[in-house]
mmCIF file of C-alpha atoms in Angstrom:
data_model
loop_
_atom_site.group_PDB
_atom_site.id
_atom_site.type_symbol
_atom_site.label_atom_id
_atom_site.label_comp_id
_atom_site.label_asym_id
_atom_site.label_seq_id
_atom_site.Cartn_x
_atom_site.Cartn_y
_atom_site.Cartn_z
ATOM 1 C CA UNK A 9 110.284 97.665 -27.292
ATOM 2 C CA UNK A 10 111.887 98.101 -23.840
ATOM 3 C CA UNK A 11 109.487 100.755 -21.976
ATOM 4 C CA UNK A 12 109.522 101.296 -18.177
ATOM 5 C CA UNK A 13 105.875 100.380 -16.132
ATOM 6 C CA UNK A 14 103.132 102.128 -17.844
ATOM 7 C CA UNK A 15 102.157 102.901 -14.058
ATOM 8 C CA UNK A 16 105.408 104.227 -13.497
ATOM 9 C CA UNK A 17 105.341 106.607 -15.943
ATOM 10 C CA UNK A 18 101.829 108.056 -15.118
ATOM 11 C CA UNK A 19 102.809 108.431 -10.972
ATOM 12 C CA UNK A 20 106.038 110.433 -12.318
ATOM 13 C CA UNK A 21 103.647 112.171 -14.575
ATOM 14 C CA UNK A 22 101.418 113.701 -11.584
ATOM 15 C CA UNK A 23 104.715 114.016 -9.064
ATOM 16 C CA UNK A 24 106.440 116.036 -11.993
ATOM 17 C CA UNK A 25 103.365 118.424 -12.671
ATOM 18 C CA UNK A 26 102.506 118.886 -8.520
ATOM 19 C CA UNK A 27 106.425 119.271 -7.556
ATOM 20 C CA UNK A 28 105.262 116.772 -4.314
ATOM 21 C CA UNK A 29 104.497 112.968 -3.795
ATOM 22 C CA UNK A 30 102.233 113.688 -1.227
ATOM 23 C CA UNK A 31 100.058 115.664 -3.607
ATOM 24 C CA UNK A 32 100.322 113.052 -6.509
ATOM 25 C CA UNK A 33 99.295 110.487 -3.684
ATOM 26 C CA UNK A 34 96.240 112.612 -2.677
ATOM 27 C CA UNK A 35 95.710 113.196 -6.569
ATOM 28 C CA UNK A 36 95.791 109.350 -6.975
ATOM 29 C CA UNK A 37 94.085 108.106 -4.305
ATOM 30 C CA UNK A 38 97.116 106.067 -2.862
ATOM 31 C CA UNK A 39 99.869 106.754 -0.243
ATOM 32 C CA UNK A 40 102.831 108.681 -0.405
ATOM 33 C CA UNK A 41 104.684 105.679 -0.127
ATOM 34 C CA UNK A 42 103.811 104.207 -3.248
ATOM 35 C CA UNK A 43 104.479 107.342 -5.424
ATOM 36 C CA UNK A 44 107.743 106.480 -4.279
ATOM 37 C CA UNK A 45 108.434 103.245 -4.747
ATOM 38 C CA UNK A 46 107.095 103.376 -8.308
ATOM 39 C CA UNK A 47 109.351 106.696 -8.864
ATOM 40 C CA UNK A 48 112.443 104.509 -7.248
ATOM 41 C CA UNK A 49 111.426 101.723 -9.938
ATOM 42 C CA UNK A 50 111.274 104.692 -12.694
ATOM 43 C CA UNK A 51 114.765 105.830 -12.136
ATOM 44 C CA UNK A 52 116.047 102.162 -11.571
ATOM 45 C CA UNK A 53 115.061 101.398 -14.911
ATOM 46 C CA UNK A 54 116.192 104.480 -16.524
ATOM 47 C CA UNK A 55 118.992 104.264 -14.501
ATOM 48 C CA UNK A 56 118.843 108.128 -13.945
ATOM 49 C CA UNK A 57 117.852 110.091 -11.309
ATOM 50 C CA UNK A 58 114.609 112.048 -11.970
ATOM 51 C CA UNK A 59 113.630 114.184 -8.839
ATOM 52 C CA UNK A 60 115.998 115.951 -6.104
ATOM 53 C CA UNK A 61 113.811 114.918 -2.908
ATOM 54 C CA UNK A 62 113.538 118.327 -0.759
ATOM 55 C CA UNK A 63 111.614 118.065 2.533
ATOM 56 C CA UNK A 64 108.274 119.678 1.315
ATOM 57 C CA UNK A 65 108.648 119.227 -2.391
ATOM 58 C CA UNK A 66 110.262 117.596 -5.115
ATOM 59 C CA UNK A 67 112.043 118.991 -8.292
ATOM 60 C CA UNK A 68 112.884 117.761 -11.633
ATOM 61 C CA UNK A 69 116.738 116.870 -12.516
ATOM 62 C CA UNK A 70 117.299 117.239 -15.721
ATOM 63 C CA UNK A 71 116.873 113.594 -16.859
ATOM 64 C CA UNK A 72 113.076 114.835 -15.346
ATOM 65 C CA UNK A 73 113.097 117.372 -17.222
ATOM 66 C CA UNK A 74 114.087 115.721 -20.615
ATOM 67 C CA UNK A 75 111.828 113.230 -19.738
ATOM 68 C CA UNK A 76 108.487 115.001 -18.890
ATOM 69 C CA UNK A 77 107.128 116.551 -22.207
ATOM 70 C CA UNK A 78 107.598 113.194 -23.885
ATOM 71 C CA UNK A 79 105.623 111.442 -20.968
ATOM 72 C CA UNK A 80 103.091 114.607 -21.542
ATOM 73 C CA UNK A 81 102.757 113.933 -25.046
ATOM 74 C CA UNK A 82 102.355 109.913 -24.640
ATOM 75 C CA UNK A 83 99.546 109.914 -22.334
ATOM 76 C CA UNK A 84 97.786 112.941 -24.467
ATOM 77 C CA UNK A 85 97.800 110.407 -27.418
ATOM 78 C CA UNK A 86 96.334 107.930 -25.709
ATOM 79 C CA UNK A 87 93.904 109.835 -24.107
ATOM 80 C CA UNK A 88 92.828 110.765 -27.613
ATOM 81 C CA UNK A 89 92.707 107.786 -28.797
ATOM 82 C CA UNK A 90 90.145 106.534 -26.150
ATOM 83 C CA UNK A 91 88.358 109.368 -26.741
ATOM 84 C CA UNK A 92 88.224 108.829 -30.936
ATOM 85 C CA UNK A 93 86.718 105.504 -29.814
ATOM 86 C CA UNK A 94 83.791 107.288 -27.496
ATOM 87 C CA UNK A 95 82.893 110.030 -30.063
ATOM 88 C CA UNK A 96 79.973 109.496 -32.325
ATOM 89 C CA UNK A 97 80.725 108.747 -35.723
ATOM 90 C CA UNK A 98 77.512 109.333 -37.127
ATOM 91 C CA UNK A 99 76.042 112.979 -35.540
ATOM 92 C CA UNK A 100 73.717 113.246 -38.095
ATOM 93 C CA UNK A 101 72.164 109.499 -37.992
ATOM 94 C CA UNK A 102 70.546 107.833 -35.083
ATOM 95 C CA UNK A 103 70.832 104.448 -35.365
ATOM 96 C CA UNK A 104 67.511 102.813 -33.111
ATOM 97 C CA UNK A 105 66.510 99.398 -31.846
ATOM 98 C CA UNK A 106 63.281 98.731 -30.452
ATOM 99 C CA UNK A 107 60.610 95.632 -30.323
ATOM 100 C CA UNK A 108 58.733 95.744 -33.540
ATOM 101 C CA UNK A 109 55.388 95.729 -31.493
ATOM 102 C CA UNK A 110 56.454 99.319 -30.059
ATOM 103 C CA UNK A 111 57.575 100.520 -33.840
ATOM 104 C CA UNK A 112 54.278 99.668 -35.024
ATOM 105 C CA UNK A 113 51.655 100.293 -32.281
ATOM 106 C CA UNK A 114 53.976 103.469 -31.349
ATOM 107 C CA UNK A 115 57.163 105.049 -32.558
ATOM 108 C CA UNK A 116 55.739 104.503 -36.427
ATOM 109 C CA UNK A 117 52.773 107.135 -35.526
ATOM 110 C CA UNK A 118 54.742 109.680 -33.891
ATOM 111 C CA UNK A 119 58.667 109.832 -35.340
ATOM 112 C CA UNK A 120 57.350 112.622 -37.740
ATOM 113 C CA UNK A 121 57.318 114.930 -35.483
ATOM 114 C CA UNK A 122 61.117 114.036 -34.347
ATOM 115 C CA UNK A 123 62.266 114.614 -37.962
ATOM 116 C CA UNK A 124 59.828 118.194 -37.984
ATOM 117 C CA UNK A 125 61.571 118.828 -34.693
ATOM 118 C CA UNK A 126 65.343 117.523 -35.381
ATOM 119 C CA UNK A 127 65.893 117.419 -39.630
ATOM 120 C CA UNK A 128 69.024 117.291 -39.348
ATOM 121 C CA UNK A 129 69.705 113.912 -37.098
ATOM 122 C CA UNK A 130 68.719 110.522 -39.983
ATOM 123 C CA UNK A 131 66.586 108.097 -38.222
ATOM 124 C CA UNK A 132 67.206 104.405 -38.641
ATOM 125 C CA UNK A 133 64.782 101.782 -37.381
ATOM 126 C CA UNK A 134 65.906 98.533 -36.595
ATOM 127 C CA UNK A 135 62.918 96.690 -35.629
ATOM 128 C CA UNK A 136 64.084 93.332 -33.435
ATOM 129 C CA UNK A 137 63.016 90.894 -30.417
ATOM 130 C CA UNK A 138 66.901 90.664 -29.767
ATOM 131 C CA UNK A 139 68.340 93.023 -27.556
ATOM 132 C CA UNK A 140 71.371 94.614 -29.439
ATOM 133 C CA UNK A 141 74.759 94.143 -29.561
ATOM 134 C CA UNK A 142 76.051 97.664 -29.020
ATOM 135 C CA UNK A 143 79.997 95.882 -29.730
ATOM 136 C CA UNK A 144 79.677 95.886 -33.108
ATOM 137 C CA UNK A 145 78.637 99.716 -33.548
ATOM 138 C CA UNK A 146 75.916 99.519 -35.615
ATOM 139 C CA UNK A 147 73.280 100.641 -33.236
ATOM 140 C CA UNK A 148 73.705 103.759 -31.538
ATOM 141 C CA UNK A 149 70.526 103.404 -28.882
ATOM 142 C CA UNK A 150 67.508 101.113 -28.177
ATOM 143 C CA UNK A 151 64.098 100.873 -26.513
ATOM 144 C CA UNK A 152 63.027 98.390 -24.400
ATOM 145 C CA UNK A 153 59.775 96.980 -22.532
ATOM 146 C CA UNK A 154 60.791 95.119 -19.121
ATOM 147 C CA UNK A 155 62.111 96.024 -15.523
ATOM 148 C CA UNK A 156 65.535 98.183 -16.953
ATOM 149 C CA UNK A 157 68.012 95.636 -15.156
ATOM 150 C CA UNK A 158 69.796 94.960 -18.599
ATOM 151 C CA UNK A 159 73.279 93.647 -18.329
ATOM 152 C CA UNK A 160 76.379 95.617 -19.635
ATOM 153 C CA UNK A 161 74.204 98.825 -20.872
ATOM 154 C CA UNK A 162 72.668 101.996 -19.315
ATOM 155 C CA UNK A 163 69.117 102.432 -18.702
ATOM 156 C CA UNK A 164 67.085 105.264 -18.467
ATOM 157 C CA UNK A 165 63.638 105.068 -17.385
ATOM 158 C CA UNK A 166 61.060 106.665 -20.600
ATOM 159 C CA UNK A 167 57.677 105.341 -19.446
ATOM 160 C CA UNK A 168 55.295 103.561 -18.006
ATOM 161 C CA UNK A 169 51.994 101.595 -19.188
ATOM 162 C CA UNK A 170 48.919 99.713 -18.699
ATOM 163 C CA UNK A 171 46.836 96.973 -19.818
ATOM 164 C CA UNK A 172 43.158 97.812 -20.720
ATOM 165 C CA UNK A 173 40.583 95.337 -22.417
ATOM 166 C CA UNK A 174 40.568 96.509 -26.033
ATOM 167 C CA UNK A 175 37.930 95.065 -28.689
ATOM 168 C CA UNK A 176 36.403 95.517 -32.382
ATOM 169 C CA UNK A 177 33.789 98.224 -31.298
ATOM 170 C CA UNK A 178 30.679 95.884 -31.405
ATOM 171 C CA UNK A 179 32.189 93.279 -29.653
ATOM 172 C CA UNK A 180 30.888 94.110 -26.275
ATOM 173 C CA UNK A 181 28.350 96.315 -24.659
ATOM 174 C CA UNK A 182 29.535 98.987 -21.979
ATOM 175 C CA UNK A 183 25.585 99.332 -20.988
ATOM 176 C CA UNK A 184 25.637 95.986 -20.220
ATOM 177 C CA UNK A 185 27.982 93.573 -16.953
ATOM 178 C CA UNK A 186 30.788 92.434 -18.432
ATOM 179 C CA UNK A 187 30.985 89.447 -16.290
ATOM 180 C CA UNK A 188 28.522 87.869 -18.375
ATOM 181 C CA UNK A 189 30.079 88.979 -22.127
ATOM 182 C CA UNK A 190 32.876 87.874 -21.042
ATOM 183 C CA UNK A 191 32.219 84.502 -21.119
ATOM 184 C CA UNK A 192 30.827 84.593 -24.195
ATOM 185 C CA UNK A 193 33.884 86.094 -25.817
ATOM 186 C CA UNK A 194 36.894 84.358 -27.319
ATOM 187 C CA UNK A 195 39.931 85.421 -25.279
ATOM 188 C CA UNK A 196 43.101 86.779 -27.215
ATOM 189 C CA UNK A 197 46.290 86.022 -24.334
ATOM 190 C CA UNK A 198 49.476 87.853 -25.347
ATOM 191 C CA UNK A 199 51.949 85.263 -23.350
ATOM 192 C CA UNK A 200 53.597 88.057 -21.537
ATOM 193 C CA UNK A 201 53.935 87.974 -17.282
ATOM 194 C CA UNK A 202 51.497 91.601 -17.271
ATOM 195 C CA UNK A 203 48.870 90.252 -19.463
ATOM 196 C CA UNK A 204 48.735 86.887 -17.896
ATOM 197 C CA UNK A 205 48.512 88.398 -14.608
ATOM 198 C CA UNK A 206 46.087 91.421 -16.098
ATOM 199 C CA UNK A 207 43.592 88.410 -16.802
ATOM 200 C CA UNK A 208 44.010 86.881 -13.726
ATOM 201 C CA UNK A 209 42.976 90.149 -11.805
ATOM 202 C CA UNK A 210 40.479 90.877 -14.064
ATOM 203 C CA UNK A 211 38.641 87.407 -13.993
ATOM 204 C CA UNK A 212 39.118 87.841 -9.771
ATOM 205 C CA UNK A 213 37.674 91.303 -9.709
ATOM 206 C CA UNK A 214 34.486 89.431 -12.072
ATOM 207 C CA UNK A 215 34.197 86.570 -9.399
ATOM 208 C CA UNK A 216 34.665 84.255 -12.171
ATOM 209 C CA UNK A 217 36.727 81.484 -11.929
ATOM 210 C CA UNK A 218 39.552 80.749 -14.435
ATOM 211 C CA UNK A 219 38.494 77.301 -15.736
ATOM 212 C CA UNK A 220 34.785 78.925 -17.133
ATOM 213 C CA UNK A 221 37.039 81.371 -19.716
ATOM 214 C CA UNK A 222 38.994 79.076 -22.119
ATOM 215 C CA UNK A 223 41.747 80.995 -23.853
ATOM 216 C CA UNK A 224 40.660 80.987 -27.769
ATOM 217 C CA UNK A 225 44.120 82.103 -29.116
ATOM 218 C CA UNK A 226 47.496 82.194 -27.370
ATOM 219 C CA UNK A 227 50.116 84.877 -29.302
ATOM 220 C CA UNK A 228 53.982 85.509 -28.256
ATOM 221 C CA UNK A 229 54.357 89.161 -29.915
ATOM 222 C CA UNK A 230 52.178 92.305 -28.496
ATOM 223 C CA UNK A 231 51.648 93.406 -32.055
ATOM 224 C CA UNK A 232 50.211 90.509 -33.372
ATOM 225 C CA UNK A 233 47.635 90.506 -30.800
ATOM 226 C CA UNK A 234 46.893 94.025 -31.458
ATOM 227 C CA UNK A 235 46.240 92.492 -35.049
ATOM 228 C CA UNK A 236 44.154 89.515 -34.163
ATOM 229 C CA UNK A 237 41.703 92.191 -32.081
ATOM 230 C CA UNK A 238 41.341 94.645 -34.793
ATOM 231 C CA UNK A 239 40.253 91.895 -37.250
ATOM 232 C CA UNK A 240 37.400 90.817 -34.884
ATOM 233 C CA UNK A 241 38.889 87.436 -33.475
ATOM 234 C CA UNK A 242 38.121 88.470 -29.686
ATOM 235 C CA UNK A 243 38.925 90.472 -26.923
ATOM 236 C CA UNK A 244 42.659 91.179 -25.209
ATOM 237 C CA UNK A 245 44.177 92.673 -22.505
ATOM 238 C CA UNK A 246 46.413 95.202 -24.500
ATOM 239 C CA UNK A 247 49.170 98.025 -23.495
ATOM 240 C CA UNK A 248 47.634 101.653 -23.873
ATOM 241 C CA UNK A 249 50.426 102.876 -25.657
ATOM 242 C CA UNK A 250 50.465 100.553 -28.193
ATOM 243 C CA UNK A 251 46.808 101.290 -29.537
ATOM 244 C CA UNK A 252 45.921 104.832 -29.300
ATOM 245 C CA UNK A 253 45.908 105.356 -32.945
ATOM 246 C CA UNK A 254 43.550 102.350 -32.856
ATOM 247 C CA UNK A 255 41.060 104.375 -30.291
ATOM 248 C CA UNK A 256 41.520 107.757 -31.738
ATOM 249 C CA UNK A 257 40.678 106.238 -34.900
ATOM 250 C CA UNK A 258 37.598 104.170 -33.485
ATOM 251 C CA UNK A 259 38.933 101.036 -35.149
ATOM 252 C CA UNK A 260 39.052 99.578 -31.357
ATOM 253 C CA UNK A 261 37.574 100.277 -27.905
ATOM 254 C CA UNK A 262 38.743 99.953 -24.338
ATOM 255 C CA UNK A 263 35.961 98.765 -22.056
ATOM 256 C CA UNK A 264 35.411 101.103 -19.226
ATOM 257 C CA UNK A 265 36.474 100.303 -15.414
ATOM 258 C CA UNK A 266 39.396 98.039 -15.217
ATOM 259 C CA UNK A 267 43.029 98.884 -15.510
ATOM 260 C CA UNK A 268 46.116 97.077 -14.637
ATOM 261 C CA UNK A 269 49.232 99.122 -14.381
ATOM 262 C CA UNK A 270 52.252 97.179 -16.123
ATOM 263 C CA UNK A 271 55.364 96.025 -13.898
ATOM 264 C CA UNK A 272 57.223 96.665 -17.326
ATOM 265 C CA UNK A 273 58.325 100.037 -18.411
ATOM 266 C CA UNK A 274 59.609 101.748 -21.241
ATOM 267 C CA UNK A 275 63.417 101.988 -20.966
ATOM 268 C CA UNK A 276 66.024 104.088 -23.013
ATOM 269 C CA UNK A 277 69.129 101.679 -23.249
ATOM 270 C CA UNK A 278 72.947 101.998 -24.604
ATOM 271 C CA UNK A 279 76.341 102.156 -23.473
ATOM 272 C CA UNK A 280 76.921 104.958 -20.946
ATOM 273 C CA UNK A 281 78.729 107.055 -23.348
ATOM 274 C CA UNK A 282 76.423 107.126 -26.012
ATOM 275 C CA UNK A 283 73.780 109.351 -24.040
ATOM 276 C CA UNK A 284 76.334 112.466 -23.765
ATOM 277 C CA UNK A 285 75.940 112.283 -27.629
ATOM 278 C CA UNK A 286 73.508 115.313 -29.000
ATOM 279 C CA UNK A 287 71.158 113.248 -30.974
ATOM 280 C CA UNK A 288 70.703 110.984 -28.023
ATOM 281 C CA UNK A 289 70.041 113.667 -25.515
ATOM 282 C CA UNK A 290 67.568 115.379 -28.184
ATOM 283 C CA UNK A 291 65.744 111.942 -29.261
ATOM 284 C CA UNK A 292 65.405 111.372 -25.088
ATOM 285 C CA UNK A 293 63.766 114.709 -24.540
ATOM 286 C CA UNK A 294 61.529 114.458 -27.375
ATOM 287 C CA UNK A 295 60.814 111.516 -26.771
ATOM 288 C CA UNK A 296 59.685 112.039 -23.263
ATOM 289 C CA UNK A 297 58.019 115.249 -24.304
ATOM 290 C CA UNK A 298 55.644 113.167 -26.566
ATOM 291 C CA UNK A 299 54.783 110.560 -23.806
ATOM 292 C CA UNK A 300 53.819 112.982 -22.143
ATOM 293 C CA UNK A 301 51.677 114.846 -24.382
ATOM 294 C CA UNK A 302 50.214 111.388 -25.457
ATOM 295 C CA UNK A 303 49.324 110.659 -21.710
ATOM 296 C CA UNK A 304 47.160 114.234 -21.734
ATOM 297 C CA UNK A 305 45.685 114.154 -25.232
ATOM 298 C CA UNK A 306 44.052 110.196 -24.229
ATOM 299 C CA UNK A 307 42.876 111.150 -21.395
ATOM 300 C CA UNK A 308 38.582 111.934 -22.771
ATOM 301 C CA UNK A 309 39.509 108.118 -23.584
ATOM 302 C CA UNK A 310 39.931 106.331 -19.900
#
C-alpha cells in the first residue's frame, strides 16, 4: 500500500477546510512554514498540485478537491475507531476492584443501597491485594487505600480515615487509665506504615516506652485483624471505616481519647476515560454521598 505521510494528509486536511496555512498553523499549533512544507511533500508525492497559493488564502485545485472528501472520510473512520475502543462495553455492569479488607469491613454493608439507588448498572466485586490490570478490560474501576500516586491510572480522591483502638467490649475499662490496661493487653499490629506509626504515637502520648508492650500477634491484611479483635485475641489500632458495623452492632468498642488520622486515603482509580462513563460517574457520587452520610451517622460514637 503506497499512501502519502499520514501527517501530510491531516495538515492538508485543516488547510483545505480553513482556505489558509496560517490558520491551519494556528489550528495546529505549528508555523506557517511547516503547513507548507508538508503540503509541498503532499503534492510531490501525488505529483499534483492541490492548492492555488493566493496572498491571504488558499484554494483547492481540483486534484484538492477530488482529494478532500476521501481524506474527510479516512480520518472520520479512524476517529471512530478510537472512539469504539474508549466506549464502555458493558453500561449496565460495573466491573469493581478493591482490597478485600474494604469489601468486607465496608463496601459489603453498604452496596445495597447502590443497587436500590442504580438497578439498572450489575455490580461485580473483584476482591484483590493486586492492583488491576485495566489492559486486559476486565475491570472497569477500582478502590484503593494509599497516597493516590498510582502509575499509568487516574485517581480521584473518595476519603479519608483514622485509626482508633478497637476491642471485644470487656476488654478494657474507659473508667479506668489506659496506660496501665494497656500493658496488660495483648497487642494485635496490622503491619501497615499508619498503624505502626498509630502505636508509636499512642504509646508516646502514654509515656510508655516501646520495649514494656510486646506485640502478641503481627497480621499483613486489615481484615484479618479486624477478625482476630472481634474474637477476643487483644486490642488493635483499626481504620474507622472498616468497623462501624462492628460498633453499631456493639460487637466492638473504640476506647475514648486518642485518634490518629491516616496518611492513606481512599482513592477512586481507572484509566482517564473510564470516569466519563455513566455508571462510573453515578457509583462516584454515591459513593461519596454515603461517606459522607457514614461520617454524620458515627458521630454519637467518637
Amino acid at each position: 500500500m503506497n499512501l502519502p505521510p499520514l501527517k501530510s494528509l491531516w495538515y492538508f486536511k485543516h488547510a483545505a477546510e480553513l482556505g489558509s496555512f496560517k490558520l491551519a498553523a494556528e489550528k495546529l499549533f505549528v508555523s506557517q512554514a511547516a503547513v507548507s512544507q508538508q503540503i509541498r511533500l503532499l503534492e510531490a508525492n501525488l505529483q499534483c498540485e492541490l492548492f492555488t497559493r493566493h496572498t491571504r488564502f488558499v484554494a483547492l485545485t481540483r486534484q484538492g478537491e477530488q482529494l478532500l472528501p476521501h481524506v474527510l472520510k479516512g480520518f472520520s473512520c479512524l476517529q471512530n475507531g478510537v472512539n469504539s475502543l474508549r466506549q464502555d462495553e458493558q453500561p449496565h455492569c460495573l466491573n469493581l476492584s478493591v482490597l478485600p479488607s474494604f469489601a468486607s469491613g465496608w463496601l459489603l454493608q453498604h452496596v445495597s443501597g447502590f443497587q436500590r439507588a442504580y438497578p439498572g448498572i450489575h455490580l461485580r466485586i473483584d476482591p484483590s491485594d493486586h492492583h488491576a490490570n485495566f489492559s486486559q478490560g476486565h475491570v472497569d474501576l477500582g478502590i484503593r487505600f494509599g497516597l493516590g500516586n498510582y502509575s499509568d491510572v487516574h485517581s480521584e480522591l473518595l476519603a479519608d480515615d483514622s485509626l482508633f483502638l478497637a476491642y471485644k467490649p470487656g476488654l478494657l475499662d474507659v473508667n479506668l487509665p489506659l496506660k496501665e490496661q494497656l500493658l496488660k493487653q495483648n497487642i494485635i499490629m496490622d503491619i501497615c506504615p499508619d498503624a505502626e506509626q498509630g502505636w508509636q504515637t499512642l504509646i508516646t502520648s502514654l509515656g510508655v516506652c516501646s520495649a514494656s508492650v510486646p506485640v502478641f500477634l503481627e497480621i499483613d491484611n486489615a481484615a484479618l485483624v479486624i477478625q482476630a479483635t472481634l474474637a477476643g485475641q487483644g486490642i488493635a489500632l483499626v481504620r474507622r471505616r472498616l468497623i462501624e458495623s462492628h460498633i453499631k452492632l456493639g460487637q466492638l468498642a473504640l476506647f475514648p481519647g486518642f485518634e490518629y488520622a491516616c496518611s492513606y486515603k481512599y482513592y477512586l482509580v481507572g484509566p482517564k476515560d473510564h470516569f466519563k462513563w455513566e455508571k462510573v460517574i453515578a457509583f462516584k457520587e454515591w459513593l461519596l454521598s454515603q461517606f459522607k452520610q457514614d461520617d454524620e451517622a458515627f458521630k454519637p460514637y467518637l
